[in-house]
Short mmCIF file of C-alpha atoms in Angstrom, two decimals:
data_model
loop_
_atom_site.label_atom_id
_atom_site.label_comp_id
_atom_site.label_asym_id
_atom_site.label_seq_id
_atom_site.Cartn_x
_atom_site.Cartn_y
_atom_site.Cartn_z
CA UNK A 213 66.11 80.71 101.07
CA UNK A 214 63.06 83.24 100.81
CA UNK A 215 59.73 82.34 99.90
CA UNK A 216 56.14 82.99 99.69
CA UNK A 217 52.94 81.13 100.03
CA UNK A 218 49.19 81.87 99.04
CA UNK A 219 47.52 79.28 100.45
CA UNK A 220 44.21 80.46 98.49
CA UNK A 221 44.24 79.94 94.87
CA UNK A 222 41.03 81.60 93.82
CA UNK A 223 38.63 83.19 95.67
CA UNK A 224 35.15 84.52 94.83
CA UNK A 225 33.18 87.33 97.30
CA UNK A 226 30.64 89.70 96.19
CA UNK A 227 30.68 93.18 95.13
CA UNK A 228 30.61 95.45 98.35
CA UNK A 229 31.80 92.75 100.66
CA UNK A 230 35.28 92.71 102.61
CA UNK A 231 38.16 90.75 101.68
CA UNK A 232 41.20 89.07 102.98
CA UNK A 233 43.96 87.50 100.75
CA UNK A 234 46.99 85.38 102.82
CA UNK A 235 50.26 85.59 102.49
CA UNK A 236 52.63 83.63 104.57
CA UNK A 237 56.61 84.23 103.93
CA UNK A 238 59.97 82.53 104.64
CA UNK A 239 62.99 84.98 104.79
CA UNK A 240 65.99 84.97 107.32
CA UNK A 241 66.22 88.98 108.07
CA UNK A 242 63.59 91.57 107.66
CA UNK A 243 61.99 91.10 105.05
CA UNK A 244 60.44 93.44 101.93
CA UNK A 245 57.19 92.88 101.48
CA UNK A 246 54.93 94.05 98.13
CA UNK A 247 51.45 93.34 97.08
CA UNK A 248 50.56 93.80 93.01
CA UNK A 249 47.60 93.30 90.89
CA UNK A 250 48.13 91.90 87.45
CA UNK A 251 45.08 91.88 85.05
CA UNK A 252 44.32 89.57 82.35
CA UNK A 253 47.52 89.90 79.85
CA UNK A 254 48.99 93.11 81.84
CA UNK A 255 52.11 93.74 83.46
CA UNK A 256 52.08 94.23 87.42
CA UNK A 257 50.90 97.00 89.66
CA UNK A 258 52.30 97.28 92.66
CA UNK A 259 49.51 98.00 95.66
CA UNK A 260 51.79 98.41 98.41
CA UNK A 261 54.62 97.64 100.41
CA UNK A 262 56.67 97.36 103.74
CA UNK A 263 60.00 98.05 103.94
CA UNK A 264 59.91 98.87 108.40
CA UNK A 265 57.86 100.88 110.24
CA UNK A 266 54.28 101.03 111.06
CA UNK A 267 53.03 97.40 110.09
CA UNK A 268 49.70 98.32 108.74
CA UNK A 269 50.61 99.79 105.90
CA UNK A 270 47.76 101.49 103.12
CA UNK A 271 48.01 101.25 99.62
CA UNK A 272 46.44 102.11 96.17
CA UNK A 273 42.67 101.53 95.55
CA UNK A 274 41.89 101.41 98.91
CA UNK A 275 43.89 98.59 99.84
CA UNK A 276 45.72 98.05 103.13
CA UNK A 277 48.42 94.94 104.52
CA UNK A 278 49.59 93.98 107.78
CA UNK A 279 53.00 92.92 108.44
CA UNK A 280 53.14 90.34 111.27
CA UNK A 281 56.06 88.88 111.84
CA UNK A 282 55.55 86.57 114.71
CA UNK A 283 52.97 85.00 111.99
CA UNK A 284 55.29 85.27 109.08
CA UNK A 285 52.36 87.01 107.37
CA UNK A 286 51.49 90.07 105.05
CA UNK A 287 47.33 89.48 104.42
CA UNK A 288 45.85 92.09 101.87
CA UNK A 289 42.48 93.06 102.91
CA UNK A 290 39.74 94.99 101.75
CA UNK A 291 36.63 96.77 103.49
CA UNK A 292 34.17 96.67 100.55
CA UNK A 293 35.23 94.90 96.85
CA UNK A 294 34.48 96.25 93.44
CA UNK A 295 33.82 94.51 90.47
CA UNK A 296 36.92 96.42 88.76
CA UNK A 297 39.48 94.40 91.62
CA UNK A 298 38.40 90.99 89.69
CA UNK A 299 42.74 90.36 88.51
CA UNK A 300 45.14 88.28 90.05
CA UNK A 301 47.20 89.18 93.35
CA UNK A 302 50.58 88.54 94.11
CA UNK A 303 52.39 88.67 97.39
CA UNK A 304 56.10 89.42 96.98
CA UNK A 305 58.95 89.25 99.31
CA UNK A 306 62.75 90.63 98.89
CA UNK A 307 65.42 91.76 101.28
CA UNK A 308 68.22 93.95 101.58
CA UNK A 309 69.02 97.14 100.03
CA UNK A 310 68.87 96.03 96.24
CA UNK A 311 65.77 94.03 96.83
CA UNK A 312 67.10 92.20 94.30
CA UNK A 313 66.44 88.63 94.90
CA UNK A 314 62.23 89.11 94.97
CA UNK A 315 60.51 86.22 94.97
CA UNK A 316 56.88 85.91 94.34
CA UNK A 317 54.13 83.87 95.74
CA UNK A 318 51.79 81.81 92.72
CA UNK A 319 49.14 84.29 92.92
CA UNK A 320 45.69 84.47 94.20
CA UNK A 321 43.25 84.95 91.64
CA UNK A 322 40.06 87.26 92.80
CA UNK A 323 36.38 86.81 91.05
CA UNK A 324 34.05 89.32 91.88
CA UNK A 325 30.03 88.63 91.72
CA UNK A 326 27.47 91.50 91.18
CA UNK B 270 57.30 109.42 83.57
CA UNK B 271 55.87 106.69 80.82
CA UNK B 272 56.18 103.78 82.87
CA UNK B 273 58.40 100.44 81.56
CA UNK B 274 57.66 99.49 77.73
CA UNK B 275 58.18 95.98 76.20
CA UNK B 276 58.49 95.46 72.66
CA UNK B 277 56.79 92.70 71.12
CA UNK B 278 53.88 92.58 73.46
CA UNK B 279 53.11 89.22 71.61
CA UNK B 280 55.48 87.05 69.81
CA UNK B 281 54.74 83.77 67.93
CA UNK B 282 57.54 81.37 66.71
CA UNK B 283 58.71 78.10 65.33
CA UNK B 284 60.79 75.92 67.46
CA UNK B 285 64.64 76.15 66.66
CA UNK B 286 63.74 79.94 65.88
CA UNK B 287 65.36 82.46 67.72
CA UNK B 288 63.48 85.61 69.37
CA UNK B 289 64.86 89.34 70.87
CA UNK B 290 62.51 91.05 72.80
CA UNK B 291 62.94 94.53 74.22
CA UNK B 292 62.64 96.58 77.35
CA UNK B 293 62.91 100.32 77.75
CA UNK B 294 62.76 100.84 81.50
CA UNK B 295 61.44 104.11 83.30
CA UNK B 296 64.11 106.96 82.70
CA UNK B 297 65.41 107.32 86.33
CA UNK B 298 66.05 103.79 87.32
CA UNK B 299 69.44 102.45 86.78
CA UNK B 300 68.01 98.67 87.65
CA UNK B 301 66.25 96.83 85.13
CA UNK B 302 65.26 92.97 85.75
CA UNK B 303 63.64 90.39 83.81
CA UNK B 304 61.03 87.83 84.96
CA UNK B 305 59.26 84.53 82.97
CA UNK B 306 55.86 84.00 83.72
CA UNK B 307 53.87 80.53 83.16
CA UNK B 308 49.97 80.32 83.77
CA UNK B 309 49.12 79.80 87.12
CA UNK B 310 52.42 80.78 88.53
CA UNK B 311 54.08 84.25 89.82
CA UNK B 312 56.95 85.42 87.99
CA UNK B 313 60.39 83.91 87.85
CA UNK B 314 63.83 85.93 88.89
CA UNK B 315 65.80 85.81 85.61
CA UNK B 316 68.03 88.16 85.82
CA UNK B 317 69.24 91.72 87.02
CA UNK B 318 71.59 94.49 85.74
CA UNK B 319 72.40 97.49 87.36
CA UNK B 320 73.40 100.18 84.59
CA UNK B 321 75.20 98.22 82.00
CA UNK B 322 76.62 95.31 84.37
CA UNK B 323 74.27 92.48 84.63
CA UNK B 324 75.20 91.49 88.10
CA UNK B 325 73.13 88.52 88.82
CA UNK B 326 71.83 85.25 86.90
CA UNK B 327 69.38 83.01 87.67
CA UNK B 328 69.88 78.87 86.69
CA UNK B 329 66.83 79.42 85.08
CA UNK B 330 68.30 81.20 82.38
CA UNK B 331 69.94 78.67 80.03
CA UNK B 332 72.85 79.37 77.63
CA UNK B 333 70.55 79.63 74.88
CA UNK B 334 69.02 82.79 76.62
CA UNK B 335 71.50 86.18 76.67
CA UNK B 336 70.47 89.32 77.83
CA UNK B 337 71.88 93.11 77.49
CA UNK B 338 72.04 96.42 78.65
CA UNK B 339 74.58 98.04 76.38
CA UNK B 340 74.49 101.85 77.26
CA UNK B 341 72.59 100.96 80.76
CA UNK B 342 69.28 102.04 79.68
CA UNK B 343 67.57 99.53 77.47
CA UNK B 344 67.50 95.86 77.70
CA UNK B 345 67.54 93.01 75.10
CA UNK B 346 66.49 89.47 76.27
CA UNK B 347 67.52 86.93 73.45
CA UNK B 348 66.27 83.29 72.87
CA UNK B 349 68.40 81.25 70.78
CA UNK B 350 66.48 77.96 68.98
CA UNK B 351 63.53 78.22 71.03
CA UNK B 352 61.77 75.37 72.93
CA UNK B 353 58.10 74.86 73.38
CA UNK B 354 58.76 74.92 76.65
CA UNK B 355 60.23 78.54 76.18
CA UNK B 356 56.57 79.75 75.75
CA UNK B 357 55.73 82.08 78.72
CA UNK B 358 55.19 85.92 79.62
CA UNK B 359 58.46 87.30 79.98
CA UNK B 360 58.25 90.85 82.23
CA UNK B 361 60.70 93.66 82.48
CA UNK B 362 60.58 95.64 85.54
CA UNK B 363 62.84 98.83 86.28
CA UNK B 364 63.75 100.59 89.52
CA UNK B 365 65.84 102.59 91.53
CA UNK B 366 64.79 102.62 95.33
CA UNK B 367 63.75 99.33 96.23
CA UNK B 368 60.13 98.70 94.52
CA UNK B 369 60.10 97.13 90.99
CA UNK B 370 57.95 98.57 88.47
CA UNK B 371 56.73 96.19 85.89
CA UNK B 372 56.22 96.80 82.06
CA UNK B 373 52.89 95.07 79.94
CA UNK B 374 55.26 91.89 79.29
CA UNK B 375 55.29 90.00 76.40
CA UNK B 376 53.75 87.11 75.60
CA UNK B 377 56.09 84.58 73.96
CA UNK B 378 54.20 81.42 72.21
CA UNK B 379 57.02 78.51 70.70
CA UNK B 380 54.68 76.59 68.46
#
């Protein structure tokens, strides 16, 4: 059966520094792999994904992932942090066609100091 | 495009009451799922339709729960004598390609 881990449950870095949020999955074929962003009482935004292809992959708001599968991971990262990416992240992983069985890590949550 | 709409975005209820909350999904997408969120946790596969057929259930989603997609383009989650337990975020998400696109949710509180 699929799954995800975050191993980090909250992390804190300050405004201009990088960032680097872990995701380690479990899935039997090639995976589908999604970042998203939910703010306090909002819905989710998806950031990116990889569906095959170049692994590095670049998404909205200047975020980028990195598919490696011989480490079973999909890390978010993040050259320089603003205080507007304080929200929880999720890493998400699916399969097939449908993507219809998605299953989704518990979430990193990201503070941001000035 | 208008993105995915939910409808309450917060509902507050007795136990043993039931609730129906709504979905309208983004125009183009023929899939429409629902999730349940609890704090601290990522959402929850509860189920999936794909037009009008809702193809796939989850064992999280107890008889007392019902969902619809009568002309395959909005959705209806039901709650039938509700359970503290019940309270949670429950998110809507549409698609058509592969990538889910989630609506606000809404925020379900059993007191």
């Amino acid at each position: 059966a699929q799954s995800v881990t975050q191993p980090d449950i909250h992390i804190t870095v300050s405004e201009g520094a990088s960032l680097e949020l872990r995701c380690n999955y479990s899935y039997g074929a090639t995976p589908y792999l999604f970042w998203y962003v939910q703010s306090p009482g909002q819905g989710l935004q998806l950031l990116l994904k990889y569906f095959s292809g170049d692994t590095l992959v670049q998404g909205i708001k200047g975020f980028e992932a990195e598919f490696k599968r011989s480490q079973s991971s999909f890390n978010l990262r993040k050259p320089s942090v603003h205080w507007s990416d304080a929200a929880e992240y999720f890493c998400a992983v699916g399969g097939g066609g449908n993507n219809n069985d998605m299953r989704f890590g518990a979430g990193t949550r990201l503070t941001v100091k000035p | 495009d208008t993105g995915v709409s939910q409808d309450p975005r917060h509902k507050i209820t007795k136990r043993g009451q039931n609730v129906t909350f709504r979905c309208d999904p983004i125009s183009e997408h023929n899939r429409l799922y629902w999730y349940r969120q609890t704090l601290g946790q990522g959402p929850e596969f509860l189920t999936y339709f794909q037009n009008e057929a809702q193809l796939e259930k989850s064992r999280l989603l107890s008889d007392r729960f019902s969902a619809e997609r009568p002309k395959g383009s909005f959705s209806t989650l039901e709650i039938q004598r509700t359970e503290q337990g019940d309270s949670a975020m429950y998110l809507c998400a549409s698609s058509r390609m592969g990538e889910q696109y989630f609506g606000p949710g809404t925020r379900l509180t059993v007191t």
